[in-house]
Structure formats: C-alpha cells, structure tokens
Coordinates of C-alpha atoms in Angstrom, one line a residue:
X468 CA 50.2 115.7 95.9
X469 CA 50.3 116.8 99.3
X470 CA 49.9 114.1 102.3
X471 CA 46.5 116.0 103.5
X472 CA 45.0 115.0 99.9
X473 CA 46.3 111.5 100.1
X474 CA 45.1 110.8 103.5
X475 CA 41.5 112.2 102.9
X476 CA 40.8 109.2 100.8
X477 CA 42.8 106.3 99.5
X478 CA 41.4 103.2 101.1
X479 CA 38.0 102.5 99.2
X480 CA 36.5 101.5 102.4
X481 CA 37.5 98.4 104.9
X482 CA 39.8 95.7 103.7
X483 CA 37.2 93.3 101.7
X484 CA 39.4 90.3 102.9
X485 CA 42.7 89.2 105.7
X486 CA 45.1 87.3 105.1
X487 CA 43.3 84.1 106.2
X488 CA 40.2 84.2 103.6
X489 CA 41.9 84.6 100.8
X490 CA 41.4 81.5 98.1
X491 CA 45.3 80.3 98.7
X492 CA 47.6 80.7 101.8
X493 CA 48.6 83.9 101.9
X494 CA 51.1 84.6 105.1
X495 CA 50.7 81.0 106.5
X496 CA 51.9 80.2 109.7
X497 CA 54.1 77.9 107.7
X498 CA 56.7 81.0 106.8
X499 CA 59.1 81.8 110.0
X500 CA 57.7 84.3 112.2
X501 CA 60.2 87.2 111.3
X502 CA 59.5 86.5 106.9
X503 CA 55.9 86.3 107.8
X504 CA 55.6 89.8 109.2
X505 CA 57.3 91.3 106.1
X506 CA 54.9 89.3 104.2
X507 CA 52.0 90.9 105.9
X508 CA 53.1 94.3 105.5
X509 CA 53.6 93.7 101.7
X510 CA 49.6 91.8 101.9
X511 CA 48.3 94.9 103.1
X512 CA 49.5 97.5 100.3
X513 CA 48.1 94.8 97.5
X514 CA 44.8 94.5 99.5
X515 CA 44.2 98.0 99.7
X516 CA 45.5 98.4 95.9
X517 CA 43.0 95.5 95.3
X518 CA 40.4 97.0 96.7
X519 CA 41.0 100.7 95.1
X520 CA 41.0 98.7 91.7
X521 CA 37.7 96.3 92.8
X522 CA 34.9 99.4 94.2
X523 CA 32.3 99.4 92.2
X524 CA 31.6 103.0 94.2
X525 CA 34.8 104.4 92.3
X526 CA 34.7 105.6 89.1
X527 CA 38.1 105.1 87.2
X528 CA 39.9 108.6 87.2
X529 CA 39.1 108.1 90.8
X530 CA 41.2 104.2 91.0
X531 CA 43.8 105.5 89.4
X532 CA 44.2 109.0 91.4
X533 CA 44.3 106.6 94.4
X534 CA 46.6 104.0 92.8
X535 CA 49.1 106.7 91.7
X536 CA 48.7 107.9 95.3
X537 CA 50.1 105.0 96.7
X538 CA 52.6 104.6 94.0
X539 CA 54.1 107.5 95.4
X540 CA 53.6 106.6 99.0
X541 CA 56.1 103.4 98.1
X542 CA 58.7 106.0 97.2
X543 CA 58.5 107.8 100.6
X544 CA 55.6 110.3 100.1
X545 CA 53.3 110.5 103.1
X546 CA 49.6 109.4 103.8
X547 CA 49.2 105.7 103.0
X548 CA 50.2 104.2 106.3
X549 CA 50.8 100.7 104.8
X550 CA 52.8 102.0 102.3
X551 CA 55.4 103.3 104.4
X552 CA 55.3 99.8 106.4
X553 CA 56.3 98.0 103.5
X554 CA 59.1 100.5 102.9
X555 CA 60.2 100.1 106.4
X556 CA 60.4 96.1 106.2
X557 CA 63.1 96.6 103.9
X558 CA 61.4 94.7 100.7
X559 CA 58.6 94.3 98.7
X560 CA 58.6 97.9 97.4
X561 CA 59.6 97.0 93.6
X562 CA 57.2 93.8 93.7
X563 CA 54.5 96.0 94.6
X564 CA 55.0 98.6 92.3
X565 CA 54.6 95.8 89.5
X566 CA 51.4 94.6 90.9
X567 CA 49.6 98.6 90.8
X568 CA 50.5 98.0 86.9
X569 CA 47.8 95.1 87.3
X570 CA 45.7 97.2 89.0
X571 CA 46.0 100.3 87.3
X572 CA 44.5 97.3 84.2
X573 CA 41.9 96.5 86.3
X574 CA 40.9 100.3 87.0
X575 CA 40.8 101.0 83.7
X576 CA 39.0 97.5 83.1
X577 CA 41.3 96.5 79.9
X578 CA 40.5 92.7 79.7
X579 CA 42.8 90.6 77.9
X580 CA 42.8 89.7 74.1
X581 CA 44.7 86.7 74.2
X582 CA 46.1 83.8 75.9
X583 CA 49.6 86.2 76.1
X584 CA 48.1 89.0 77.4
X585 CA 46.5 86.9 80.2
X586 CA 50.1 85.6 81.3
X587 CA 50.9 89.2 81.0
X588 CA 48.5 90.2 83.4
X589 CA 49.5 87.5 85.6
X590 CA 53.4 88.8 85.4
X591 CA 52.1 92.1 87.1
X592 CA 48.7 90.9 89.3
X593 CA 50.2 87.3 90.8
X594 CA 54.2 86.5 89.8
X595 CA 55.2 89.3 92.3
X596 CA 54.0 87.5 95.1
X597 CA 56.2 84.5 94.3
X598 CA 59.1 86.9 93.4
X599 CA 58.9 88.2 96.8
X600 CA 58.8 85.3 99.0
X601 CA 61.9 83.5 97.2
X602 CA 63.9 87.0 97.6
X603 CA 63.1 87.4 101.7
X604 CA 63.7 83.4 102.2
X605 CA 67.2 83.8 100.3
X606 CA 66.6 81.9 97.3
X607 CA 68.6 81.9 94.0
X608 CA 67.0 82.0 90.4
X609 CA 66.7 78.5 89.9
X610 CA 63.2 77.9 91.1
X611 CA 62.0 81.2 89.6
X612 CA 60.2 79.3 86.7
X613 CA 58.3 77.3 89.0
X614 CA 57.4 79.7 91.3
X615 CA 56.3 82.0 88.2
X616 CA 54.3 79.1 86.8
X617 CA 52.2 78.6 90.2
X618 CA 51.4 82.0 91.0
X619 CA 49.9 82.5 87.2
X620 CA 48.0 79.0 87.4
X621 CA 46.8 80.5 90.9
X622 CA 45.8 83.8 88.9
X623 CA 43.9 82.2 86.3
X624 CA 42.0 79.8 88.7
X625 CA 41.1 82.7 90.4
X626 CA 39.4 84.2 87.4
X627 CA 37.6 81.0 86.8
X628 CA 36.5 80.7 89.4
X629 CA 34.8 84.5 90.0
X630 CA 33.8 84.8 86.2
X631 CA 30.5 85.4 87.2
X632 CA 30.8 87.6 90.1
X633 CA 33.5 89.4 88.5
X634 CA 31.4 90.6 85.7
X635 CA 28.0 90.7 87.2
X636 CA 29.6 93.1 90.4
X637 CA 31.9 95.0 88.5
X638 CA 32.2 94.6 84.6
X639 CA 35.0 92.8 84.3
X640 CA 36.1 89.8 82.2
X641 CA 39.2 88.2 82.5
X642 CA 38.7 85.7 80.0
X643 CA 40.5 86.0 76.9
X644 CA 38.6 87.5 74.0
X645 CA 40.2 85.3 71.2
X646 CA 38.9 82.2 73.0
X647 CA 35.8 83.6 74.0
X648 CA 35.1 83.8 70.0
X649 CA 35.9 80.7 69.4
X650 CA 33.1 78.9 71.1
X651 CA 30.8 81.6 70.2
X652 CA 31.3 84.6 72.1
X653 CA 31.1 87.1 75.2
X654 CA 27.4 86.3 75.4
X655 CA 27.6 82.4 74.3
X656 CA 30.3 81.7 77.4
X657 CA 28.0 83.5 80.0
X658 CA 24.3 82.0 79.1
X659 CA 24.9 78.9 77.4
X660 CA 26.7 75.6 79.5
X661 CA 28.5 73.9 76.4
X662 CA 30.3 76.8 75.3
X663 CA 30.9 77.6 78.4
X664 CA 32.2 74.2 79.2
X665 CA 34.5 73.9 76.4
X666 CA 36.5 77.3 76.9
X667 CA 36.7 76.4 81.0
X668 CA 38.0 73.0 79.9
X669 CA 40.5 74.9 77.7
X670 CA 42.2 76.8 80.3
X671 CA 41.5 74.6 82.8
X672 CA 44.6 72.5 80.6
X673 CA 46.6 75.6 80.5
X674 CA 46.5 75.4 84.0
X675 CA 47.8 72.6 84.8
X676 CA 50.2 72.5 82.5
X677 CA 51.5 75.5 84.3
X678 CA 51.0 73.6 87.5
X679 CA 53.2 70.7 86.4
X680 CA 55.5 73.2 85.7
X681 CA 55.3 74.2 89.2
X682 CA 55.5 71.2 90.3
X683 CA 59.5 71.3 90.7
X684 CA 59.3 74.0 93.0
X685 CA 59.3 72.5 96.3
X686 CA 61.9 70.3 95.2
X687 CA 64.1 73.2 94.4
X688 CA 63.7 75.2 97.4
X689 CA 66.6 75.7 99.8
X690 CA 64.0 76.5 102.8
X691 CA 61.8 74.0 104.1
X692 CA 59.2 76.3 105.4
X693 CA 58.9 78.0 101.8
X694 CA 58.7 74.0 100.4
X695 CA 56.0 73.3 102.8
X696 CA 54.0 76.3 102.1
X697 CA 54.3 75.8 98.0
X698 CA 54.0 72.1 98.7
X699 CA 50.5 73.3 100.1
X700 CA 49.4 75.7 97.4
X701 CA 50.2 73.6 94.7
X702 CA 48.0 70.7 96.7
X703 CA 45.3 73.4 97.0
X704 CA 45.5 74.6 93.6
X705 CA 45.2 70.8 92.1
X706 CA 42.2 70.5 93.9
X707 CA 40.1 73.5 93.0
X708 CA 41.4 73.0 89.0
X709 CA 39.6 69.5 89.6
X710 CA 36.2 71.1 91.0
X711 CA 36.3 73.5 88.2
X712 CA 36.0 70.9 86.1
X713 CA 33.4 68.9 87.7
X714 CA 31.5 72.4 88.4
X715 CA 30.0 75.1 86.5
X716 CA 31.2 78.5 88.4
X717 CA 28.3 80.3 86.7
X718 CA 26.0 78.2 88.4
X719 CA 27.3 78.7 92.1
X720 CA 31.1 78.9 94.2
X721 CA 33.0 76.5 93.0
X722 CA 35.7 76.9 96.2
X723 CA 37.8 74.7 98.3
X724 CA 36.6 72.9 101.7
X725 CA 38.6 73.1 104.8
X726 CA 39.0 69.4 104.3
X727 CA 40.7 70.3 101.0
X728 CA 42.9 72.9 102.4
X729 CA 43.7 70.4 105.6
X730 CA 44.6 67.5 102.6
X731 CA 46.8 69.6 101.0
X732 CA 49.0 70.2 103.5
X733 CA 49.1 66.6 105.5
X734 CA 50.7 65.4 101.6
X735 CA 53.0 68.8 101.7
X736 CA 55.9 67.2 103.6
X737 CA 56.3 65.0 100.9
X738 CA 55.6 66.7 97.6
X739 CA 54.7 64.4 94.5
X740 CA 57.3 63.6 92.3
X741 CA 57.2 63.8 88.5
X742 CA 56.2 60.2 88.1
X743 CA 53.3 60.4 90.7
X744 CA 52.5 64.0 89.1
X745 CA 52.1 61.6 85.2
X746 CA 50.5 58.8 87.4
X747 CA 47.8 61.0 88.9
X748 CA 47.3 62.3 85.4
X749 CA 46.7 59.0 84.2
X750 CA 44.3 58.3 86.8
X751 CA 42.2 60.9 85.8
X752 CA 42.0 60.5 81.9
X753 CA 39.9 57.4 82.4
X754 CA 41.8 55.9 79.0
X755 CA 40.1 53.2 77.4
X756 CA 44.2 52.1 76.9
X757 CA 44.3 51.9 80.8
X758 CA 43.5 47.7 81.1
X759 CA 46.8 47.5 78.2
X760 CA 49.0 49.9 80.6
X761 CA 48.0 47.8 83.8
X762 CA 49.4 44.7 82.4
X763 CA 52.8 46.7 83.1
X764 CA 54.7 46.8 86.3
X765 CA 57.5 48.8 87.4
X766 CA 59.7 51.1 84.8
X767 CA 57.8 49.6 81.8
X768 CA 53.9 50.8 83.3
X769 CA 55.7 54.1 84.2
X770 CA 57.0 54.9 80.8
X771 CA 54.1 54.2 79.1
X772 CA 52.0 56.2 81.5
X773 CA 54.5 59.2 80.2
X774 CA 54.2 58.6 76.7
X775 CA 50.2 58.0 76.9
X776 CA 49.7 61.4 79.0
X777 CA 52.4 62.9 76.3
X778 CA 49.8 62.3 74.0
X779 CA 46.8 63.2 75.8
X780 CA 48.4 66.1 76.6
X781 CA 48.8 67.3 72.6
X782 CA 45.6 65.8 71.6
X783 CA 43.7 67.9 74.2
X784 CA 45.3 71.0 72.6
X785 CA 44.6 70.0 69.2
X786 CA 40.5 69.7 70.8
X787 CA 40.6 72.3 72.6
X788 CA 39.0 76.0 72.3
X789 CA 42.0 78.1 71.7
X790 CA 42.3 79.5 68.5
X791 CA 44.5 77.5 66.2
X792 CA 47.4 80.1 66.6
X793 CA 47.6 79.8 70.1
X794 CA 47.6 75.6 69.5
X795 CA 50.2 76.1 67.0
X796 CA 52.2 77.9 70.0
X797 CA 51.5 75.3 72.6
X798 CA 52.6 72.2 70.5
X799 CA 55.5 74.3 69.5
X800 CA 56.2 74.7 73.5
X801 CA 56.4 70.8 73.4
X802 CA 58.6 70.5 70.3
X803 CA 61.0 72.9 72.7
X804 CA 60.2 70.3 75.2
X805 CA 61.3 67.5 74.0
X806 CA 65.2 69.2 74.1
X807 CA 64.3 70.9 77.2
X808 CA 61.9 69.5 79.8
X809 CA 60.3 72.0 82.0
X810 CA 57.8 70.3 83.4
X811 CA 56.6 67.4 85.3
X812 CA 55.3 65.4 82.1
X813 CA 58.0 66.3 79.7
X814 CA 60.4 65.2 82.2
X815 CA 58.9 61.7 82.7
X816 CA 58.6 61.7 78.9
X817 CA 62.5 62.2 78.7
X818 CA 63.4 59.9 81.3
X819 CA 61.3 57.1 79.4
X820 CA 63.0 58.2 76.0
X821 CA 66.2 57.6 77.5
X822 CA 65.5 54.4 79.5
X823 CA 63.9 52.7 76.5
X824 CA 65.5 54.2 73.7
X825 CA 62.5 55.8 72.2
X826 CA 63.1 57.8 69.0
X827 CA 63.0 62.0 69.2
X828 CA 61.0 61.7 65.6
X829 CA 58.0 59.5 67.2
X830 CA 57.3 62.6 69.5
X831 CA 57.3 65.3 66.9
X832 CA 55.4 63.0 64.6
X833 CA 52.8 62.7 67.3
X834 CA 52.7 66.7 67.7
X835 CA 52.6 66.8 63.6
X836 CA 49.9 64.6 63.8
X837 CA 48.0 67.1 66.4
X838 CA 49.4 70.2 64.0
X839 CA 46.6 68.5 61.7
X840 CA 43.9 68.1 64.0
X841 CA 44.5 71.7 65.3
X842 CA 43.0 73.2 62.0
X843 CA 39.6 75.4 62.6
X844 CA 38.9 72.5 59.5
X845 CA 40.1 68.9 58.7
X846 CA 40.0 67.4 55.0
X847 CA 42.3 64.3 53.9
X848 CA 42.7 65.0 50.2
X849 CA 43.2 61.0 49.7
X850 CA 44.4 57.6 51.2
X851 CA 48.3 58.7 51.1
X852 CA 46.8 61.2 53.3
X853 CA 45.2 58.9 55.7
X854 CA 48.0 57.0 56.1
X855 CA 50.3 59.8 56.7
X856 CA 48.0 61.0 59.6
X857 CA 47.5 57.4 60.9
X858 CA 51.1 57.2 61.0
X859 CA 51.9 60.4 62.9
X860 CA 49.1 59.9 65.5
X861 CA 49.1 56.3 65.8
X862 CA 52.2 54.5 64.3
X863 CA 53.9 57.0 66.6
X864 CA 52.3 55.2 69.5
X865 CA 53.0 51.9 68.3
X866 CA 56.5 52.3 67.8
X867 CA 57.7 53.3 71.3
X868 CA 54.9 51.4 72.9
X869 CA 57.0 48.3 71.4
X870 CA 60.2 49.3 73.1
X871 CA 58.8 49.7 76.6
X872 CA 57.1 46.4 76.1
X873 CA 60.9 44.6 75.6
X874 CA 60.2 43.7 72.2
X875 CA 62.0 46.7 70.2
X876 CA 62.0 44.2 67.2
X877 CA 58.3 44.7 66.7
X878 CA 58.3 48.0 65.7
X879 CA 56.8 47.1 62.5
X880 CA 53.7 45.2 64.1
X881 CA 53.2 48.4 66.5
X882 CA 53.5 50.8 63.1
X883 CA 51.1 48.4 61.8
X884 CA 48.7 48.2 65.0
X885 CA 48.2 51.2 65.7
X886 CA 47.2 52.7 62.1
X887 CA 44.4 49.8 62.4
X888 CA 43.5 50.9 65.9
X889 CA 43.2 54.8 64.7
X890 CA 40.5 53.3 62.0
X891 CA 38.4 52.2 64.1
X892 CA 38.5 55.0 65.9
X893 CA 38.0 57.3 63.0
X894 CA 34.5 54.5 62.1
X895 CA 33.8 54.9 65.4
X896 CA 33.8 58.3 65.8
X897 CA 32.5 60.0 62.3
X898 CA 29.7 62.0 64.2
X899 CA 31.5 63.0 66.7
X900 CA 34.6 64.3 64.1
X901 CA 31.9 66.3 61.9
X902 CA 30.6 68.2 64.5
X903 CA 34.1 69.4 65.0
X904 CA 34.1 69.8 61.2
X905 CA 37.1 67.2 60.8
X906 CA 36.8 64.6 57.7
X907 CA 39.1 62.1 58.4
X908 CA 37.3 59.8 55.1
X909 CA 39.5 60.4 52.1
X910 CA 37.4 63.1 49.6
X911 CA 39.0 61.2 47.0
X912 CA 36.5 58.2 48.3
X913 CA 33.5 60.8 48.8
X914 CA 34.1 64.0 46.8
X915 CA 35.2 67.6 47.4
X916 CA 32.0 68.5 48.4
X917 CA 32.4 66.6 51.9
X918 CA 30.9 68.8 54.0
X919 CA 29.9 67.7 58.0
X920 CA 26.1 68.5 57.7
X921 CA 26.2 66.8 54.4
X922 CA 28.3 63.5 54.9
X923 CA 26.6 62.3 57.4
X924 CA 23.5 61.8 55.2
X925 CA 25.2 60.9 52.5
X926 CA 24.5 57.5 50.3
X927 CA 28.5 56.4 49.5
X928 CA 29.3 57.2 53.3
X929 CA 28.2 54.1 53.6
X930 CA 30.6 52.3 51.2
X931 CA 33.3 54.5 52.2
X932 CA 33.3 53.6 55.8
X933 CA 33.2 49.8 54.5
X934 CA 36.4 50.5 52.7
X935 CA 38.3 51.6 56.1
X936 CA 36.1 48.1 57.8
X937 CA 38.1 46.0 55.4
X938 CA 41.3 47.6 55.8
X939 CA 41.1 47.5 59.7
X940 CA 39.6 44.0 59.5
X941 CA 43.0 43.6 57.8
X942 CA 45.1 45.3 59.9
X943 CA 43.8 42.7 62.9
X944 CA 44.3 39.7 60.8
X945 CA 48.2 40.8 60.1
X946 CA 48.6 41.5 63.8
X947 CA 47.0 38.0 65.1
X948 CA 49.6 36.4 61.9
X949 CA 52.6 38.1 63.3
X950 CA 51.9 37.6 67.2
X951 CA 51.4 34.0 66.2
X952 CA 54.5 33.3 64.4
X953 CA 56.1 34.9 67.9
X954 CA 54.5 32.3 69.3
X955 CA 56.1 32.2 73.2
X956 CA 58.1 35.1 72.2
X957 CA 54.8 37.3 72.1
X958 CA 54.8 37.4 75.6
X959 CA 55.9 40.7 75.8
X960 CA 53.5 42.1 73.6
X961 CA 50.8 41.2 75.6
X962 CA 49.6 44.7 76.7
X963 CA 49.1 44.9 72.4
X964 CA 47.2 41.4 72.7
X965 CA 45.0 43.7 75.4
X966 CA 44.2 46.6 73.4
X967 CA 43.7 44.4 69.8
X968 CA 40.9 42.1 71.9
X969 CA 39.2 45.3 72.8
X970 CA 39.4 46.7 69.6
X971 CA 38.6 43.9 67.7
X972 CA 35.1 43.8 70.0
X973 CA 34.5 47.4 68.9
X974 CA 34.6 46.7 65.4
X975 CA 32.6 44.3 65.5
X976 CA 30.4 46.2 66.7
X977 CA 30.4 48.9 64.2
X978 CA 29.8 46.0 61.4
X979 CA 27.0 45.2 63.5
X980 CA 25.5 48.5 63.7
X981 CA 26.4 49.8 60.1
X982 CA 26.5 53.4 59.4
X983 CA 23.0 54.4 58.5
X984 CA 22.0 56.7 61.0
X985 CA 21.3 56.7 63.9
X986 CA 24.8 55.9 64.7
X987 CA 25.1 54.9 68.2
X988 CA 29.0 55.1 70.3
X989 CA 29.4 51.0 70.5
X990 CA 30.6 50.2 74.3
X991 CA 31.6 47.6 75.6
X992 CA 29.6 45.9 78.4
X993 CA 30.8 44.8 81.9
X994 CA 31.6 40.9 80.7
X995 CA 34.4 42.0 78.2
X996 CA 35.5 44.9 81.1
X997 CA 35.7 41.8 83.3
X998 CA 37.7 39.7 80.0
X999 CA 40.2 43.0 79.6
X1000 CA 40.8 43.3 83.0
X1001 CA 42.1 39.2 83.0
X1002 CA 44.0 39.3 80.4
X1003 CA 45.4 42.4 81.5
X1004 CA 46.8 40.1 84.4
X1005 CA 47.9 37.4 82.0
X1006 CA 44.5 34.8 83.1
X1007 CA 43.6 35.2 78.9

C-alpha cells in the first residue's frame, strides 16, 4: 500500500475524545513527565484505531482497510503520523498491535458468546494498556495479574455503561449472548427493567471480583507514581460499579462526578487493604447477620466478616444470571481459591482459616452447597436430601462461625444452628424460591409432580411447611438447652444468642401468618432492630 493511499484517508474524522475525557485516567499527571509522553503517543494510535472501528460513516471493508493501514504504519510504513510516533518512543508497538485485534472485532462487529470470549476481548481491547505502563515504569511480572484484572473490570464497566448508546449509534452489543438468554433475551435485556437488572447485577459481580483481584496492585508496585495512579482507577472504578447498580444505564448516563474522580484519588495514597476491601463489602450487603457480626471486635469481627462475604460471594453466583456452566466455572475458580488466594476476599478468607483453625471441607461444602442451587432447576428427592443441603450451606456456617467465636467445642450446636436457621429461611422464602424454580420441600412430602406454579396453590403445602415449623421449632429448643447448660460459658456464643433471637421472632411470625396465600416476607419492626442491636452490645 503506498503512503499516498494511506494518507488520503485513515483518521475517520477528528479524535472523538483526549486524553482527559475519557471514563478513567488515561495519561494522568500522576505518571512522570518523561513515561507520560510515551503514554500519550501510544493514546493517540488506539484513539484513532478507536475511532476507525467506532464511525458509523464507515462501512466494514472500509475499518479494516484503515486498521490494516495502521497495522502496517507500526511496522515502519509511511502515512499514519501517530503511528510512527509511537515507533519512535521506543514502546508500545506490540501492545498496540494486540489492541487493532480488538478493533478489527469491533469492525467486523463480532459480539461475544460468552463470559470467555468477553475476557477475550478484554485481553486484546483493555489488558494492553496495563501491559504497557508496567513495562515503561520497569516493573517485573508479579503485579501482571492485577493489573490484567483491573483493565478487564475497566473494559466491561465500560460496556455497561454505553449498552445503550453502543447499540442504538452503532449496532453493537457487547454483552454476552449466553447470558443475554438466560433472562430472556437480546430484546428482553434492552426493553424490559427486571431482566435487564438481573444480567447487569450478574456482571456487575464479575466485576468486582476482578476488581478485588486488582486490588493488590498498588501494593505490588515498585513505582509510587504507577501506585498512585492505579490506586486512583481502582477508586474510580469502585465507584461507577456502585452507580451501576443503583442506575439503570438504559435509562440515562450512568458516569462518574468530578467529586468521584477527586475522592478517588485523596484515598489513593493509602490504598485499602484486603481487610478494608471484605469490610467495605460487608457494608454494602446490608446482611440481616450484620447485628450477630457487630457483637465482634478486633480479629474475631474481621474473620467472620471474611467468611460471611465468602459466602455471599458463592451464593450470588449460585443466583445469578450466568448460565449454570459458567457458575460451575466460577465456584470451581473458588475451589482453586481456597489453595491459592488471588484476591482480596480469598485472602482474608485464608488468613481467617489459619488464624482460627477453620476446616478446608466447610468451604468446599459451602461451594457444594451453591453447586446445588446453581442448577437452571432445584428438587430435593427427600429429607436425607434436606439435610445434606442444610448442612453444606448452613452447618458449614455454623461450624467455623464457632471457632471465631472462641468456643471451637460448640461445633455441634453451630452444625445444629444453622440447619434450623436455613429452615426458616427456606418457610420464609417458598415464593421467592419458586419463582426461581427451586423446591427446597422434600417431593417425598409433596409428590413428584412439585412444580413452582403448582405448589404454591397446593392443599398439603400447607402440612408440609408445618413439618419443617416443627423441626425448626426444635432446632431452637436444642440450641436454648445447650446454651443453657453452658451457662456462663456461653458467653462466647453470644453473637449465636443474636442471630437465634432474631430468628426465633421470624418464625414466629410465619406460624402467625401460615402459608395460605397471600404470603407476606415477615420483618421485623424497629423495636426488635432496637432489641438486636443491644444485645448485640451485650445490654440483653
């Protein structure tokens, strides 16, 4: 191609966006003068391949004529000015090579099947970016992980965030077709606010898993400026993942303030550790378990805040829209995590294992125990069944919650405790479970024929629901019998003393109510708050 043909038309017009307008720091005035030039001249190659990929005026032949233009320009061949800039800053050639691969996708307007092929995309449209900046600021492999897991939460945020515009301006969806099914479709995600809600939810948890991931790398950083300016990102990042979802994007810009941006990078000097990473989590959840955890101070509240969000973290997988292959993946990711922390949470998680000697075979029975829930559909066969799930999701629970509370010799009251606990939440939540076609009522108690539509109206629901009120009505009266033959020694149990109290309220409340329809979500009211919040500082 000869340089006339090149220079008569690569650029698809003026830049659309600088340096400063784009959604994350891009060249900050964080990075050392010298680093940040270099940066710049590698900006201004994947802006113009942006663009090229981006005009709506272009038709694909077109893109790619343009893109392979500049391809060739990075290799020495005349006519793209910014091209030969980069070559002549001496790096950033081979990371910009792998992001036209994204673009060349984008040209052609491929989309991406799966979850996989998203974080493939990502490996070609955002990782270069971190690549680059670790190689010109001297940096050895180790942070490469983190660095990779930011710049494809960054990526995907990015896509949440311009569904709408993406598609409506030029055509293009970047979320993944396999999930897109699951909640109903293509048209179901862009016209209709639940589904919508449930797949941005979704990977909205894929992201910040990724960005607990990422949440090592400023640690790991040999350069302070490159720590700062991560530190920043990763601020920046948290914050538009927690507008997404309080927002709908599809219903107007869901984008970061200045006073975001400005809070980000006041906290940057002092990036969050992986306790204050599992903390903020916490926080967030709003956990009905949160008055129990309170009554905890120092390494006890912190390893129970790790094992709760542990657990929150599988469950929301389990619920979540992926399809159950991909959930199989992820809760095989945290079997591997468990040996191998990568992240934030499973880091806490092993620190809290280790400092209160809390059994490997709890965890994977807690991930079993989501392995169930993940299924597209959810039958117990009978009550052996029951209790095996009640053990893995709850007894789980129960037996390291004992051993932060000091009272390791309780195991059997918290295996106990928390199988009642996770009846009432199955009586408690039978409408909620069925619309998420999940029986958790033995069929042996109803029949094969249990279907969701069908049970709720059905006449021996009722009898079948009283048979898990008089086992969790005995479950409470074996936990009061054992905590008093403690007596004094209880005291460290008291967090249990907590959450049984609360419990015990809502079940009485379902008795109350009964399971006729309608079938109202018992609460309780701002009194018993006030009661859980006392005891939860020993004045009950």
């Amino acid at each position: 191609m000869s340089g006339d043909v090149v220079e008569a038309g690569v650029a698809a017009g003026a830049p659309t966006r600088g340096p400063d307008s784009e959604n994350f720091p891009v060249a900050s005035r964080l990075l050392a003068p010298a680093v940040r030039g270099r940066v710049l001249a590698f900006y201004r190659v994947v802006r113009l391949s942006d663009d090229i990929a981006d005009s709506p005026d272009l038709d694909p032949a077109e893109k790619l004529r343009r893109l392979d233009a500049i391809d060739a320009a990075l290799d020495g061949a005349p006519g793209v000015p910014e091209a030969a800039a980069l070559r002549a800053s001496g790096a950033g050639v081979e990371e910009a090579r792998a992001m036209l691969t994204a673009f060349r996708r984008d040209a052609r307007n491929e989309g991406c099947e799966d979850w996989a092929a998203l974080v493939d995309y990502c490996a070609h449209s955002a990782v270069p970016v971190g690549r680059i900046l670790l190689r010109l600021h001297g940096e050895d492999a180790g942070p490469v992980p983190a660095a990779d897991a930011l710049c494809t939460a960054l990526q995907v945020l990015n896509h949440l965030q311009d569904m709408g515009e993406d598609r409506d301006a030029i055509g293009r969806i970047y979320l993944p077709r396999t999930w897109m099914d699951e909640v109903g479709g293509e048209r179901a995600v862009f016209t209709e606010a639940a589904p919508r809600r449930a797949l941005l939810d979704a990977l909205l948890d894929r992201c910040e898993a990724l960005l607990d991931v990422a949440s090592a790398l400023p640690h790991r950083l040999r350069s302070r400026r490159l720590a700062l300016e991560s530190a920043t990102t990763i601020g920046c990042a948290r914050r538009l993942l927690a507008r997404l979802r309080a927002a709908d994007p599809m219903a107007g810009r869901v984008a970061l303030s200045k006073a975001d941006t400005l809070a980000a990078l006041l906290a940057s000097p002092r990036p969050a550790s992986d306790a204050a990473v599992v903390r903020a989590a916490v926080a967030r959840a709003g956990s009905s378990f949160s008055r129990g955890m309170a009554s905890l101070r120092g390494e006890r509240r912190r390893a129970l805040y790790a094992v709760y969000a542990f657990c929150r973290a599988v469950d929301d997988i389990a619920d979540g829209a992926a399809p159950f292959g991909e959930k199989r993946g992820f809760l095989a990711e945290w079997r591997a995590k468990l040996d191998a922390p990568d992240c934030a949470l499973s880091r806490e998680l092993a620190w809290a294992r280790a400092r209160f000697g809390l059994p490997r075979e709890e965890c994977v029975a807690m991930i079993e125990g989501m392995e169930t829930d993940a299924a597209p559909r959810l039958r117990l066969p009978d009550e052996a069944a029951l209790e095996l799930y009640c053990r893995r999701v709850a007894g789980s629970v129960g037996a390291m919650s004992v051993r932060i509370f000091g009272a390791p010799e309780a195991v059997e009251f918290g295996l106990a405790l928390g199988r009642t606990l996770q009846l009432v939440n199955i009586l408690r939540d039978i409408d909620e479970d069925a619309a998420r076609d999940r029986v958790y009522i033995p069929l042996s108690w109803l029949g094969p024929d249990a279907e969701p539509a069908a049970l709720l109206e059905r006449p021996d629901l009722h009898e079948a629901c009283h048979r898990l009120l008089g086992r969790a009505e005995a479950g409470f009266a074996a936990a009061e019998a054992e905590l008093a033959r403690a007596g004094a020694g209880a005291g460290p149990l008291r967090p249990a003393r907590v959450m049984m109290w609360a419990y015990r309220r809502i079940l009485d409340r379902l008795i109350a109510r009964g399971f006729h329809p309608p079938r109202l979500r018992p609460r309780l009211g701002t009194a018993e708050r006030a009661r859980l919040a006392a005891m939860a500082l020993g004045w009950g």
